[in-house]
Amino acid sequence: MTTLTVALPGREYDILIQRGLLSQAGERVRAVLPKARKLAVVTDSHVEPLYSAPVLDSLSATGFDCRLFVVPAGEESKNPSQLVRLWEGFMDFGLTRTDGVAALGGGVVGDLAGFAAATILRGVPFVQIPTTLLSQVDSSVGGKTAIDLKAGKNLAGVFCQPKLVLMDPETLDTLPLPVFMDGMAEVVKYGCIWDEDFFHFLAGRPSRQALMADIEHILYTCCDIKRKVVMEDELDTGLRMILNFGHTLGHAYELAGHYVEWTHGQAVAAGMCAAARLGARLGTPPEVPEQIEAALSALGLPTRISCSKSDYAAAVGLDKKGAGADIALILLDQMGHASPHKLPKAELLKRLEALQ
Ligand code: GLY
């Protein structure tokens, strides 16, 4: 088994990566919640039939009294009414602050269950058991929890670190190919922003089969980078912003497709390509945009998405009070190294229009 430690003072936790780890969930969770009697296990309607039985069996075998909470699969579940449903359900179950919550599923389940746990009774410990590539390499690590509001995604939330992250790469075998590749956009992002060798390693594995043959190394490398970034900037006021490479423009593409035409990963893939092309006039070496486009298109991810000026304006915040202010856009100084570049929003908009 591979173990990475997120060493935050007073909030230290391990990320465990191993095939077959779901069936050891009980002993692993027991080790971090030695006194807990009850465990609320939150999952979604896709994951429940696939993985809840082995996880619940293992948890029950180590003495946890478990209750399963199933939310409908999909982003729509990250909403205030599902949050209240979980809070009420936790209280009906008799959860106390010495008990725990386990989030079993992808990013939606992790964000929602994490937020519910962090806010019920002013904080009940929780563990993340991510089952998608996107949640394994990104959302389960780092303590961001949230729900969506009408005004936008992830607008209500808190930073609250989990007690443990359990990652079983075998859960990736049941992901539909587009969902797997969605996660690959974030994986490629880590190569772009932090590790040139890792980028080229990924570019040499342009199929799911080739990637799965090295999946432990891939998960380890991504989580190691994320762990280092989070340890330096837990609350997202500095270095952590580099994790947003491709995300500002990706947000514009998500808006352009009304959140249905393009998945998050597809929008981020096109957003990274646009940021690299735009960066080529601001210091990104000229070969970098082509390298990123080649790696992403080999994985079947889009490298260009058309987008209206108003969607770009909304994504960079030019439609709101911030008009005229600067934006910190994450650009690549070289392959494997990212940093924020301050630009007036109006100038960014002009540059983006010129790229179309
Ligand atoms: N997903 C970006 C972050 O955790 O900061």
XYZ file of N, CA, C and O in Angstrom, residues 15 18 41-42 107 109 111 140 178 202 211 252 254 256 276 309 338 343 351:
76
model
N -3.455 9.660 3.095
C -4.123 9.235 1.866
C -3.586 7.828 1.596
O -2.367 7.653 1.451
N -4.479 1.730 -2.619
C -4.205 0.293 -2.819
C -5.391 -0.386 -3.497
O -6.545 -0.112 -3.142
N -22.891 6.649 6.352
C -22.200 6.436 5.075
C -23.045 7.076 3.971
O -24.178 6.665 3.726
N -22.480 8.127 3.348
C -23.220 8.848 2.311
C -22.695 8.389 0.951
O -21.481 8.353 0.722
N -16.991 13.360 -6.619
C -16.836 14.693 -6.048
C -18.110 15.263 -5.453
O -18.060 15.976 -4.443
N -20.614 13.638 -3.985
C -20.827 13.014 -2.670
C -19.803 13.542 -1.665
O -20.139 13.886 -0.525
N -18.080 16.411 -1.625
C -18.297 17.815 -1.275
C -19.517 17.974 -0.367
O -19.491 18.727 0.614
N -11.173 14.893 -3.162
C -11.171 14.218 -1.853
C -10.020 14.689 -0.968
O -10.018 14.453 0.234
N -16.050 8.138 -20.779
C -16.020 9.612 -20.718
C -15.776 10.134 -19.295
O -15.145 11.177 -19.115
N 2.510 10.883 -19.033
C 1.090 10.747 -19.397
C 0.908 10.791 -20.913
O 0.131 10.025 -21.479
N -3.012 3.725 -19.178
C -3.033 4.535 -17.947
C -3.330 3.657 -16.731
O -2.703 3.792 -15.677
N -16.025 29.363 -18.380
C -16.719 30.013 -19.501
C -17.333 28.949 -20.431
O -18.465 29.101 -20.901
N -18.160 25.851 -19.578
C -19.288 25.202 -18.887
C -20.537 26.068 -19.021
O -21.629 25.576 -19.278
N -21.090 28.263 -21.416
C -21.497 28.267 -22.829
C -22.338 27.030 -23.143
O -23.264 27.090 -23.950
N -2.992 28.112 -22.403
C -1.629 27.919 -22.934
C -1.436 28.773 -24.189
O -0.383 29.402 -24.370
N -18.793 36.103 -26.156
C -18.119 37.129 -25.354
C -18.791 37.250 -23.977
O -18.127 37.413 -22.960
N 3.642 26.615 -13.096
C 2.566 27.592 -13.300
C 2.689 28.740 -12.316
O 3.230 28.570 -11.220
N -3.929 40.426 -14.865
C -4.295 41.108 -16.113
C -5.572 41.895 -15.847
O -6.463 41.390 -15.148
N -8.083 39.671 -25.398
C -7.145 38.629 -25.825
C -7.886 37.322 -26.138
O -7.533 36.597 -27.047
